[in-house]
Coordinates of C-alpha atoms in Angstrom, one line a residue:
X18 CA 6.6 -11.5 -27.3
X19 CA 3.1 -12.3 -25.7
X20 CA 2.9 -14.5 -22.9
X21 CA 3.0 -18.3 -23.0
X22 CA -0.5 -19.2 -22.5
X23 CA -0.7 -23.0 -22.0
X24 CA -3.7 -24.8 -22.8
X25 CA -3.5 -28.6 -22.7
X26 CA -6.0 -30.8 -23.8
X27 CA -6.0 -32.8 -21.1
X28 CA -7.7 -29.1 -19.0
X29 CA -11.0 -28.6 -21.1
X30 CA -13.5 -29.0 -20.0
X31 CA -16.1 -32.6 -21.0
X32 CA -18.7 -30.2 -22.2
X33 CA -16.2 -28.6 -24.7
X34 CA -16.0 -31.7 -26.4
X35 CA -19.8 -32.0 -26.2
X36 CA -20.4 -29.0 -27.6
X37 CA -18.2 -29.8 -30.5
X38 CA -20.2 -32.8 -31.8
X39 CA -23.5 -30.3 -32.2
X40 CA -24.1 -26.9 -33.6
X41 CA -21.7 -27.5 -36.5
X42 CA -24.2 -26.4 -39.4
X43 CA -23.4 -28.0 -43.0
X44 CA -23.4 -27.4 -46.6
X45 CA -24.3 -24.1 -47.7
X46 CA -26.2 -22.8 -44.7
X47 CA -22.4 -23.3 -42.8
X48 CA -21.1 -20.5 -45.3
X49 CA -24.5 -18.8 -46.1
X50 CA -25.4 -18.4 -42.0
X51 CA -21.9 -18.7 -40.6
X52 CA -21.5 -16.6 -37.1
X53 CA -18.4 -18.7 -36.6
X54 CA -15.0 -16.5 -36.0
X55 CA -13.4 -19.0 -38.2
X56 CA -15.1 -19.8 -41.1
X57 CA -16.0 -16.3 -41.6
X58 CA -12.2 -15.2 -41.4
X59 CA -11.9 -18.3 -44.0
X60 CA -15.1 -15.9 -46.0
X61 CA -13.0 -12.9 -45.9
X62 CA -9.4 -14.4 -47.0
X63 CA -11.2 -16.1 -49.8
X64 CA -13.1 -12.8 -51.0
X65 CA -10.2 -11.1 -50.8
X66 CA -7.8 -13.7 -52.9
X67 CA -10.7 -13.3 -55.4
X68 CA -10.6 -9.6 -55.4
X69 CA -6.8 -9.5 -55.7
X70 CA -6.5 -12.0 -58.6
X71 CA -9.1 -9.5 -60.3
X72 CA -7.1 -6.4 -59.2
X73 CA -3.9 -8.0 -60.4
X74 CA -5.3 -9.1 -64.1
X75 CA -5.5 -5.0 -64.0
X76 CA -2.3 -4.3 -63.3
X77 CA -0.7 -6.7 -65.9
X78 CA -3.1 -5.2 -68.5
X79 CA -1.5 -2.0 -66.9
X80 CA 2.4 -3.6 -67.3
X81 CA 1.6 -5.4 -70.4
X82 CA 0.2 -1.9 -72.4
X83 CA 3.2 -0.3 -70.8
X84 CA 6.1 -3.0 -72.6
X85 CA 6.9 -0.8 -75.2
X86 CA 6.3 2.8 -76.1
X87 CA 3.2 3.4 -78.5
X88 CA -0.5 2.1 -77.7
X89 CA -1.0 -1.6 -78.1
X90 CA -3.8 -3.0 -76.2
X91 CA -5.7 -0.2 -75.0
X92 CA -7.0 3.5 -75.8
X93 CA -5.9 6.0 -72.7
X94 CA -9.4 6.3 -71.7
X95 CA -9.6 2.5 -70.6
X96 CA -5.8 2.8 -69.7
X97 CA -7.1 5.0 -67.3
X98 CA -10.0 2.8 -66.1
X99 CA -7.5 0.4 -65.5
X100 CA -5.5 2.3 -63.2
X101 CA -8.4 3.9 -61.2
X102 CA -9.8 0.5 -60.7
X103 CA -6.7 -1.4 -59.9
X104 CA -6.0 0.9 -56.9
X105 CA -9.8 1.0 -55.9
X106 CA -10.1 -2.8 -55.7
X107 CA -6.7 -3.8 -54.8
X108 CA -7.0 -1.5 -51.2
X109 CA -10.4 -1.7 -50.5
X110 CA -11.4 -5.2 -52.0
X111 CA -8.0 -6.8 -51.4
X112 CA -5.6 -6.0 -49.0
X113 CA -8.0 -4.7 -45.8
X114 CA -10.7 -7.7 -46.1
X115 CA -7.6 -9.7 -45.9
X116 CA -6.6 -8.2 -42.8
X117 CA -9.7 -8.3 -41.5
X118 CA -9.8 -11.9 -42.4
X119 CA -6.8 -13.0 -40.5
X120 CA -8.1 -10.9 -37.4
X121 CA -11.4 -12.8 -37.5
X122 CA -9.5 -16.0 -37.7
X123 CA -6.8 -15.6 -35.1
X124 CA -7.9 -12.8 -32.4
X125 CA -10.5 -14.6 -30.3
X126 CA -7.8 -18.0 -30.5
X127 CA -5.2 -15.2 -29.1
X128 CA -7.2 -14.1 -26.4
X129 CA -9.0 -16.9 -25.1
X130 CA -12.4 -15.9 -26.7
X131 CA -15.2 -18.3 -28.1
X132 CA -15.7 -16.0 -30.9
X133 CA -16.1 -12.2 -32.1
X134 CA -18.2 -10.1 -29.8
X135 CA -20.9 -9.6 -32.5
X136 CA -21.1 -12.9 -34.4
X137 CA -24.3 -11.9 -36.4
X138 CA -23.0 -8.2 -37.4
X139 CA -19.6 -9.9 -37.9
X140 CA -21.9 -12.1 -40.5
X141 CA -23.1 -8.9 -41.5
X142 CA -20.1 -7.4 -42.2
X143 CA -19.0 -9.6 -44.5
X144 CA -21.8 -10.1 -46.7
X145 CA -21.9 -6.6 -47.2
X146 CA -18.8 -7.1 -48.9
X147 CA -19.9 -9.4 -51.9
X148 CA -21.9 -7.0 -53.7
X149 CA -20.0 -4.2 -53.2
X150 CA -17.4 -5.9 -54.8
X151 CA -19.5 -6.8 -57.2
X152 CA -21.0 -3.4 -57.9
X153 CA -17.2 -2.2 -58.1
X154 CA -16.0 -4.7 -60.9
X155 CA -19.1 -4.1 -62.8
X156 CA -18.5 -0.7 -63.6
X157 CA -16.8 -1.9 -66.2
X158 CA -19.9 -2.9 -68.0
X159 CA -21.6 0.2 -67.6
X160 CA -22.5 3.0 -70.4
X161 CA -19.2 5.2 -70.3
X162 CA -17.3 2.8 -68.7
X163 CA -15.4 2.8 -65.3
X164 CA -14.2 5.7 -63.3
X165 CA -11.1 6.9 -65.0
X166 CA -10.0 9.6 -62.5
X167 CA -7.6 7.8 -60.7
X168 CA -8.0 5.2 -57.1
X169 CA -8.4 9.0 -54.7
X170 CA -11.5 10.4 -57.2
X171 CA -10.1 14.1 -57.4
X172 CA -12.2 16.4 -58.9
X173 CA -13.1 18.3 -61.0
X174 CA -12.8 14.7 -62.8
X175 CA -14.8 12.5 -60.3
X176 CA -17.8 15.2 -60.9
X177 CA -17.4 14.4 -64.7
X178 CA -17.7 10.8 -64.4
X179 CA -19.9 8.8 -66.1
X180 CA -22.8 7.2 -63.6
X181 CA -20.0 4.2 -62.8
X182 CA -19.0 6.9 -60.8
X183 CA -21.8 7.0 -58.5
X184 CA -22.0 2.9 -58.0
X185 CA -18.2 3.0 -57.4
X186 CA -19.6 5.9 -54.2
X187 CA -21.8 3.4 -53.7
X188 CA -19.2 0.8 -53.2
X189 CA -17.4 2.1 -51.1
X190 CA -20.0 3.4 -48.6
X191 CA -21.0 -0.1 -48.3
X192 CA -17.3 -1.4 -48.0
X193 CA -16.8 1.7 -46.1
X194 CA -19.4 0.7 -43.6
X195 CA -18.6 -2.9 -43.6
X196 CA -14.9 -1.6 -42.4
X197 CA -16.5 0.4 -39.0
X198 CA -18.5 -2.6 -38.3
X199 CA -15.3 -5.1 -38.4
X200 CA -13.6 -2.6 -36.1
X201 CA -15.9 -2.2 -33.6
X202 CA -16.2 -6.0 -32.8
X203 CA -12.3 -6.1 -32.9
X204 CA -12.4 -3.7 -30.3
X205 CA -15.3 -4.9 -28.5
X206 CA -13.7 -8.5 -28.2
X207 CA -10.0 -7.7 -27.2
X208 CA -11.2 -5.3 -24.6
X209 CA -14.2 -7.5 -23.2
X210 CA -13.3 -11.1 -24.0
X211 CA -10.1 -11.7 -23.3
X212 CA -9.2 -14.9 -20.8
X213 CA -9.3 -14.1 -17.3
X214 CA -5.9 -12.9 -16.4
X215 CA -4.4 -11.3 -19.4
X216 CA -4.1 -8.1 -19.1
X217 CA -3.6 -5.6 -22.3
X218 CA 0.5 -5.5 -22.1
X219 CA 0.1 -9.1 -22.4
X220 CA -1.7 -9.4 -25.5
X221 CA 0.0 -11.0 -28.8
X222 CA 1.4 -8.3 -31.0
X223 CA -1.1 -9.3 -33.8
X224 CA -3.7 -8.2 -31.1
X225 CA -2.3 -4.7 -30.2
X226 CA -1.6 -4.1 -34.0
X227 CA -5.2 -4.7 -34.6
X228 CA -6.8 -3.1 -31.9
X229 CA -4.7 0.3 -32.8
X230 CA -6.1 0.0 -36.8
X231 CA -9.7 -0.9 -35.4
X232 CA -9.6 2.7 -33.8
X233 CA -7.9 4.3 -36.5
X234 CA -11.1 2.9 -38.9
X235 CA -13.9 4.7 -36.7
X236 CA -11.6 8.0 -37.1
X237 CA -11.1 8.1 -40.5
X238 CA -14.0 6.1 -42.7
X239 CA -16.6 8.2 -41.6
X240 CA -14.4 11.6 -43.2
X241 CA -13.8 9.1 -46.3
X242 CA -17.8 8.5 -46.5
X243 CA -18.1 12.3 -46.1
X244 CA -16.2 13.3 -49.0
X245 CA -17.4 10.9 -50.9
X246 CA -21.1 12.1 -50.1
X247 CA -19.8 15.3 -50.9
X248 CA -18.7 14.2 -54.5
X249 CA -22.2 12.3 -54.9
X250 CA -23.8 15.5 -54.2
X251 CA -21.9 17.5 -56.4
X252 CA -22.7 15.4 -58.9
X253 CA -26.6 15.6 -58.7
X254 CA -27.9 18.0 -55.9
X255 CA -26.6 21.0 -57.2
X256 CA -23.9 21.4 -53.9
X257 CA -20.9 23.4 -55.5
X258 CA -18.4 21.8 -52.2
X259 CA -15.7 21.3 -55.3
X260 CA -16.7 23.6 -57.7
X261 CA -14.6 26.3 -58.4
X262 CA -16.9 28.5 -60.4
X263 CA -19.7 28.7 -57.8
X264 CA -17.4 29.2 -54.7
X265 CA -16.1 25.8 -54.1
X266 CA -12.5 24.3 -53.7
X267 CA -11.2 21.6 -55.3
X268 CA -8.1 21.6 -53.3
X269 CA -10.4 21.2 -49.9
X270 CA -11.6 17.5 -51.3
X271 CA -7.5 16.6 -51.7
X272 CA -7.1 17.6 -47.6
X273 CA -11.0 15.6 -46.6
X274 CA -9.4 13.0 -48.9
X275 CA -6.2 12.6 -47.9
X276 CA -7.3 13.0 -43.7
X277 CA -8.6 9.4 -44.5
X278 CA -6.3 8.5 -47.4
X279 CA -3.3 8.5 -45.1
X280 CA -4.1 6.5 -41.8
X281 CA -5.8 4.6 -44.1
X282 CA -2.2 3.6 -45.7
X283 CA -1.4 2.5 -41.8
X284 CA -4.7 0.6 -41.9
X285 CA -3.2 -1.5 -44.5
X286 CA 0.2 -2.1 -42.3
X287 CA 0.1 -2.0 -38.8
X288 CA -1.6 -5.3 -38.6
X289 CA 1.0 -7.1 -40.7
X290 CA 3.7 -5.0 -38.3
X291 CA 1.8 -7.0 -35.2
X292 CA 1.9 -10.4 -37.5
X293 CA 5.5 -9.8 -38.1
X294 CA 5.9 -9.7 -34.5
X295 CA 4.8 -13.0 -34.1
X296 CA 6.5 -14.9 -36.4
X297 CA 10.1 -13.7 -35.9
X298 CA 10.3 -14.5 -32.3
X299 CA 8.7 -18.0 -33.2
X300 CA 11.5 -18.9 -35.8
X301 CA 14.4 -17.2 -33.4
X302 CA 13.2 -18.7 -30.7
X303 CA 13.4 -15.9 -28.4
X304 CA 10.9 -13.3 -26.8
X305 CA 10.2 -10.4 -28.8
X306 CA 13.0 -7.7 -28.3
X307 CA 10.9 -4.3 -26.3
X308 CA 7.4 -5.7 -26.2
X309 CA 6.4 -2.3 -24.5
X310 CA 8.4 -0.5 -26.9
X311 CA 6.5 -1.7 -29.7
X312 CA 2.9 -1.0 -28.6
X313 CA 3.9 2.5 -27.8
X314 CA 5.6 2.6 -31.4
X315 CA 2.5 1.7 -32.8
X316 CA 0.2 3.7 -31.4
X317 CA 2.7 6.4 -32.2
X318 CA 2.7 5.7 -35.6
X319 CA -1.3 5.7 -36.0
X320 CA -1.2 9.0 -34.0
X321 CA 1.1 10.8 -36.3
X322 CA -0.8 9.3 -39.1
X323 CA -3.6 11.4 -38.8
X324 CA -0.9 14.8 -38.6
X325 CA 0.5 13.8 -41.9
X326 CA -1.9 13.8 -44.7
X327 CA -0.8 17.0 -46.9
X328 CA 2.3 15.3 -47.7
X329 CA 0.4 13.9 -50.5
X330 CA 0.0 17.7 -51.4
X331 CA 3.2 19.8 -51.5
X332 CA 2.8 20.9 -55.2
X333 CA -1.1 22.7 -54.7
X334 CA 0.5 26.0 -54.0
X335 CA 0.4 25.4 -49.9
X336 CA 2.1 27.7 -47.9
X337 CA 5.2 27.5 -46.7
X338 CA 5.0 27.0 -43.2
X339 CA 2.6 24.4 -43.8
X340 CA 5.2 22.8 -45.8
X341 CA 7.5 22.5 -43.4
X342 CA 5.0 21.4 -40.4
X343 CA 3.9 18.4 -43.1
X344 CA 7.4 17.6 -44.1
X345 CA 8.6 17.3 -40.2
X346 CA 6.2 15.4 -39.0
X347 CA 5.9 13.1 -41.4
X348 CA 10.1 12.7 -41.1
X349 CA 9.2 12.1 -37.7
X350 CA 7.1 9.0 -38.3
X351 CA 10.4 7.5 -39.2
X352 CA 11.5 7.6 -35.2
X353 CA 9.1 4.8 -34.0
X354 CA 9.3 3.1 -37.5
X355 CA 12.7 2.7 -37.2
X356 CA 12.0 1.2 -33.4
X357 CA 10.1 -1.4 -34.9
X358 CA 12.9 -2.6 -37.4
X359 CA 15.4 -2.6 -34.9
X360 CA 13.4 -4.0 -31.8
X361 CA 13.0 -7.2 -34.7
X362 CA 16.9 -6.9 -35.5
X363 CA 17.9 -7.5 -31.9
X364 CA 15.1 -10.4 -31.6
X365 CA 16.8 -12.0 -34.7
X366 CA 20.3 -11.0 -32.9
X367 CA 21.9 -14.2 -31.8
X368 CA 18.5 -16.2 -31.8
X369 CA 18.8 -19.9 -32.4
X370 CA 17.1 -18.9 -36.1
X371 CA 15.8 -21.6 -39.0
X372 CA 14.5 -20.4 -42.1
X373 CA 11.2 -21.8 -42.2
X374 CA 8.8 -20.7 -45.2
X375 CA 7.0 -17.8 -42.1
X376 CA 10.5 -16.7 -41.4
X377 CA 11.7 -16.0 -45.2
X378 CA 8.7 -14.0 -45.3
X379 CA 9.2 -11.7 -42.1
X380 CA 13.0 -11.4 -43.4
X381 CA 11.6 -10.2 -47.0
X382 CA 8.8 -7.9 -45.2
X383 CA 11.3 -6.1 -43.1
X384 CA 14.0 -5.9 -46.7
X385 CA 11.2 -3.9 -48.9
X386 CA 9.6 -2.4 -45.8
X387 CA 12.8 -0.7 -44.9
X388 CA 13.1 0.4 -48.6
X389 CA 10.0 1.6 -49.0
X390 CA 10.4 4.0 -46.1
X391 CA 13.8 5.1 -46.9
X392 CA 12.0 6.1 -50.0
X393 CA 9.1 7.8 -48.2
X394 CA 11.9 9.9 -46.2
X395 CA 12.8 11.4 -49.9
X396 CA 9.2 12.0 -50.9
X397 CA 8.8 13.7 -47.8
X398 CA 11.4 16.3 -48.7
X399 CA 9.4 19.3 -50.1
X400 CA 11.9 20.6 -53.1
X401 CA 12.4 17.0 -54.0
X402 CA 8.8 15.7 -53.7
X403 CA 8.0 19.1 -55.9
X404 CA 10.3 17.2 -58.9
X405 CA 9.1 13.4 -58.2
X406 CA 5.2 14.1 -57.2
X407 CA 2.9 11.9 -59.9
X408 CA 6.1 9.9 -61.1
X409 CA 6.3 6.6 -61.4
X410 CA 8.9 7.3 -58.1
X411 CA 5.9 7.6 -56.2
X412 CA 4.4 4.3 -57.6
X413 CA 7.6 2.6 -56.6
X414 CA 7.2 3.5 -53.0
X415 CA 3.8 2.9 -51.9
X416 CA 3.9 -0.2 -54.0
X417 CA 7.0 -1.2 -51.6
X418 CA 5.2 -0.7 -48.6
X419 CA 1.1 -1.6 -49.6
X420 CA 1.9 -4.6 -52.2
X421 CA 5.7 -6.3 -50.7
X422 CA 5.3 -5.7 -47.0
X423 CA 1.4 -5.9 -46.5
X424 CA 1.4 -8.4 -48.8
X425 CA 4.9 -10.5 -47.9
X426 CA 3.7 -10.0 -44.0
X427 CA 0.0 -11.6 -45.1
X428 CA 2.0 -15.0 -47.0
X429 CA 4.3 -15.6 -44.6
X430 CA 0.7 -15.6 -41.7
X431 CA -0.5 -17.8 -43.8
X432 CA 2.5 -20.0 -43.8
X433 CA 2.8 -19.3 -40.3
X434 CA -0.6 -20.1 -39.1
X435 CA -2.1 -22.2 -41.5
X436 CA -0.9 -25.7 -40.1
X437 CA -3.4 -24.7 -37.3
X438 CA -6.1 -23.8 -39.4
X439 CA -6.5 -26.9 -41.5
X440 CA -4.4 -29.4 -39.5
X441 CA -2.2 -30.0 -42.6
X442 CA 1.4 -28.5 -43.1
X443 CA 2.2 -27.2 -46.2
X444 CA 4.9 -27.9 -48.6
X445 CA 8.2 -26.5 -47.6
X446 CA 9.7 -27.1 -51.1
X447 CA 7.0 -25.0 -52.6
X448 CA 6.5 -22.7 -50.0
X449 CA 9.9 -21.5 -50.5
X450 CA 9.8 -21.5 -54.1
X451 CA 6.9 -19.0 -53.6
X452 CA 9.1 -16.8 -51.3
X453 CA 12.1 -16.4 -53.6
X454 CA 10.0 -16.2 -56.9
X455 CA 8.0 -13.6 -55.2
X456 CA 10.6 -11.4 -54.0
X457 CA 12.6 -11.5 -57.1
X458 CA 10.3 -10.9 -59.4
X459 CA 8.9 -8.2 -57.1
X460 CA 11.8 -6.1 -57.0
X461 CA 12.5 -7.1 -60.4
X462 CA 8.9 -5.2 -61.5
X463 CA 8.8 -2.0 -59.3
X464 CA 12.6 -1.2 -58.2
X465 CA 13.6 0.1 -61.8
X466 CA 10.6 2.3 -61.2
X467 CA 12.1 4.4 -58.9
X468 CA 15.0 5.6 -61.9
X469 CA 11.6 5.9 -64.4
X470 CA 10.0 8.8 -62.1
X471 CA 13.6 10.4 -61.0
X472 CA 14.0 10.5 -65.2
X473 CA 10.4 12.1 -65.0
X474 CA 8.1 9.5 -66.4
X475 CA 4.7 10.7 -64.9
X476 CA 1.9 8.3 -63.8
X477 CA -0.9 6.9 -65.1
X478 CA 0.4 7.6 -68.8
X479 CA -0.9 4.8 -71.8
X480 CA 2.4 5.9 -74.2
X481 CA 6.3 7.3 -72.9
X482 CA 8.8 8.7 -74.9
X483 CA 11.8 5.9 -76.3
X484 CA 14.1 6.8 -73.5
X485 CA 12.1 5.1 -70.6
X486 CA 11.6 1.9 -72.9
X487 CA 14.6 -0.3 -71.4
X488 CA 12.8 0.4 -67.4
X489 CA 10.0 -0.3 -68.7
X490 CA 10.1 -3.6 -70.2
X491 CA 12.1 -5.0 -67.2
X492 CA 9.8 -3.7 -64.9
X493 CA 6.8 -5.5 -67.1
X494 CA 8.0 -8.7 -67.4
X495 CA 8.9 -8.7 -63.6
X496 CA 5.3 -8.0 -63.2
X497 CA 4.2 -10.7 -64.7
X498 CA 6.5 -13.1 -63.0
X499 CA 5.4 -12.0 -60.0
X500 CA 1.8 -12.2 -61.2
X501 CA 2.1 -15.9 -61.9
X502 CA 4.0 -16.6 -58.8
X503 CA 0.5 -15.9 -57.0
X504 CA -1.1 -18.3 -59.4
X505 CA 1.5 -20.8 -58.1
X506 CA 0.8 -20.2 -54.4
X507 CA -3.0 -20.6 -54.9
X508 CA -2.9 -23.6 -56.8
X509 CA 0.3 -25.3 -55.6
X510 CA -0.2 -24.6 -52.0
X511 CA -3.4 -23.3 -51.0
X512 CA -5.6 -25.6 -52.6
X513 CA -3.4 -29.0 -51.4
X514 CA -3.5 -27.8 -47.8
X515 CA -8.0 -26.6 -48.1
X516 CA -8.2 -30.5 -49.8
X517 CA -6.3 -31.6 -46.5
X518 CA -3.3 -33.4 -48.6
X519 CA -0.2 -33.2 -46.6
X520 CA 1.4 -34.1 -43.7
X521 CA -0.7 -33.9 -40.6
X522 CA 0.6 -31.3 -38.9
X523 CA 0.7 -31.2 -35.1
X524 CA -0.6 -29.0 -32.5
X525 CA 2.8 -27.1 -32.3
X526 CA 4.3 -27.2 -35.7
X527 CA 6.7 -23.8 -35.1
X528 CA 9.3 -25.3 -31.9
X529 CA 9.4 -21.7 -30.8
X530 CA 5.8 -20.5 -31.4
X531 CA 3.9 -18.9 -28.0
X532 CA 0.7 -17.9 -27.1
X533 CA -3.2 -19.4 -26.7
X534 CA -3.6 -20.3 -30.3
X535 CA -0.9 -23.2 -29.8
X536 CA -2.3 -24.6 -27.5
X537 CA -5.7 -26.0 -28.8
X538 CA -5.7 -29.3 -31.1
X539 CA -4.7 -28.9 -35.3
X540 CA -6.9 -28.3 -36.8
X541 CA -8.5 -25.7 -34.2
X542 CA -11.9 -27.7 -33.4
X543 CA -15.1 -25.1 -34.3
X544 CA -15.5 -24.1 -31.1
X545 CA -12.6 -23.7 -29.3
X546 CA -13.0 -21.8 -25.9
X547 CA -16.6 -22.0 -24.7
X548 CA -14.7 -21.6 -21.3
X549 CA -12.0 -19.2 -21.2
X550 CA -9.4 -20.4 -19.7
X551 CA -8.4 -18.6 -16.3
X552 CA -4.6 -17.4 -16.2
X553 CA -2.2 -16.3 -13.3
X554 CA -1.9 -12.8 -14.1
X555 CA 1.8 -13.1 -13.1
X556 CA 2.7 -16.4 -13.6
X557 CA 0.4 -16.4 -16.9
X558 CA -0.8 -19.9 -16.4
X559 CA -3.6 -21.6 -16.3
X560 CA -5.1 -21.6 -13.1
X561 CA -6.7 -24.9 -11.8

């Protein structure tokens, strides 16, 4: 794992505590204004519960018009909507502000920083968020309605959009841009502000997974804003890029699309791979098994990410040599994948291991993260991916990997690093209650999937023929189990530990937790290193 960083309280400095009793701003201004590392990675984890509350009241609309065959609730056209939208705000408005979130919160307490390189643009880049957000839901409300062309806006369909379609471009050029300017302070602060003495192969895992997805961003969003430009100009410039009556190539905006589309499924995991990292060799009380082994897997994987993106694309008519290089290298993705699961096998191997609320969660991650990439090893298989491509198999996969790990990695941080955060400690009890409801009804909703798209149930269908009925139901009401099992968490254990009811929880509340982060007071005081502390680079102590 990373190196034991010790901080005590009794080594900082009088002015520390000084400078604590002033600049703390208050009331709205504190939220309006904040440059603070911490309260805007509180800003960002908020934003993004908000937008994932209003992404998952989609997707039960989704399970609820697909209980039984027929149309119930909805005409296809706003079936449709539903499903376009869902994806668009669950990845863009959910799951990476999350992320983002937890790096603003945790990275500078890591390293030894006072804060984010940039605290105004990091200020910046979050209130960009809000109304694009916005502008996104309220497509809705629109004349024609939301985009209905699915979450990757393929044309010829995003080019016969209502004008939703251009304020969801709109969207996600500000969210887009938002994204570039959260990475570059990531990388600008774990390159230039770590503490004196720690050296990069030293960093916590959370750190390294972070800094590899900050790069990734600047390589890919700028090819996402291009296509989307592309699409926008299409629409009312009189470009023919995707028009195939005046010379252009619908097929080319699936390969600009999917250049992004790809990584950007990486973007959504290799930070909750580095969080994962942490909290297993806290709760087995053990270093992490291969440190080195697991940056260099990593920054494999984010490498081969960007080889990788026609996968998406085997039925278009591509050649068949590209088939094969696509179908390789992505099999080979699975090499430094499967490093990763095993390097946290052998840290779990004969650890002195508890089952704390963090752990159940890293356990549950690794469970539906390896089954979600056994099940990417069969998409990846062109005959079989020709039979299975836009079936509910492929919904069953990515929603394994983006919803159960990204998602299961993100609860059990917060579980994990929460105590520090507000100074209170959660409710065990509940805490696991949340775990097991979670991952029940999760598999409960999406695992029968897999046998609806091998019987050949396509995708982003309102109505199904009688013989998919049974699947479906199940996989409904799991959804909405699981659905209410988030309501749970929020009100049950979020909101207790933000109103500071609990136990007080102490500076080290994991027995087997390492690194900077555990070493200032619970709850972390506002400013927490205005003097980096100065570390042995081999003894990796603090030095005077």
């Amino acid at each position: 794992m990373s190196a034991v960083l010790p901080y005590p309280q009794a080594a900082r400095p009088e002015h520390e505590h000084a400078h604590e009793e002033h600049h703390i701003p208050t009331g709205w201004r504190r939220w309006i204004f904040a440059t603070n590392h911490k309260d805007i990675g509180t800003l960002y984890l908020l934003f993004a519960f908000t937008m994932l509350i209003v992404g998952g009241i989609l997707a039960l609309l989704i399970r609820a018009e697909l209980f039984e065959p027929g149309l119930q609730i909805v005409n296809p056209e706003l079936f449709n909507q539903f499903t376009t939208m869902h994806g668009l705000i669950m990845v863009f408005g959910a799951i990476m502000p999350a992320f983002v979130g937890f790096a603003n919160w945790m990275i500078p307490l890591e390293i030894g920083a006072s804060d984010m390189a940039f605290a105004r643009m990091n200020n910046f880049s979050f209130w960009l968020l809000v109304p694009a957000g916005i502008t996104l839901t309220a497509t809705f409300f629109m004349p024609g309605g939301a985009p209905s062309g699915g979450w990757t806006l393929y044309a010829p369909l995003s080019l016969q959009m209502p004008m939703s379609m251009d304020a969801a471009i709109l969207s996600l050029h500000i969210m887009g841009a938002s994204s570039i300017m959260g990475a570059i302070n990531i990388i600008v602060t774990i390159l230039n502000m770590r503490a004196p003495g720690m050296k990069l192969m030293q960093m916590p895992m959370f750190c390294w997974g972070w800094l590899i997805t900050a790069y990734l961003l600047i390589a890919v969003i700028p090819v996402f804003a291009g296509v989307l430009t592309m699409t926008l100009t299409d629409r009312h410039f009189g470009t023919t890029f995707f028009v195939p009556a005046a010379g252009g190539d619908p097929i080319m905006m699936q390969h600009i699309f999917w250049f992004f589309g790809h990584p950007e499924v990486y973007i959504m995991i290799l930070p909750a791979f580095g969080m994962i990292s942490m909290i297993i060799p806290a709760f087995a009380r053990k270093k992490l098994f291969g440190y080195t082994s697991m940056v260099y897997a990593m920054a494999c994987i984010a490498t081969l990410s960007l080889m990788v993106w026609a996968h998406h694309m085997f039925t278009v008519g591509m050649p068949v040599t590209g088939q094969l290089f696509f179908m390789y290298a992505t099999m080979l993705i699975a090499i430094p994948t499967a490093v990763k699961v095993f390097n946290w096998t052998a840290t779990m191997w004969r650890g002195s291991m508890t089952l704390e609320t963090p752990m159940l969660f890293a356990i549950g991650f690794i469970f539906v993260f390896v089954i979600g990439g056994f099940t990417g090893l069969v998409t990846a298989v062109v005959p079989i991916d020709t039979v299975i491509h836009d079936t509910y198999y492929i919904i069953a996969h990515f929603h394994y990997i983006l919803v159960a790990a990204a998602l299961f990695a993100m609860f059990g941080s917060f579980y994990f690093w929460s105590p520090k955060w507000t100074g209170v400690m959660y409710n065990e009890t509940r805490g696991k209650i949340h775990f097991w409801w979670s991952m029940i009804s999760f598999n409960v909703a999406f695992f029968p999937m897999h046998f609806l798209g091998l019987a050949g149930m396509p995708r982003r269908y309102a109505d199904y023929p009688m013989q998919f009925t049974d699947f479906n139901m199940i996989a409904s009401i799991g959804a909405f189990f699981f659905g209410f099992a988030q309501v749970y968490f929020f009100l049950f254990i979020v909101v207790p530990v933000m109103r500071g009811k609990g136990a007080k929880a102490p500076q080290r509340p994991w027995e087997g937790a390492e690194g900077l982060e555990w070493e200032i007071p619970s709850p972390a005081p506002f400013h927490s290193f205005v003097t980096p502390p100065k570390l042995d680079a081999e003894a990796l102590r603090i030095v005077g």
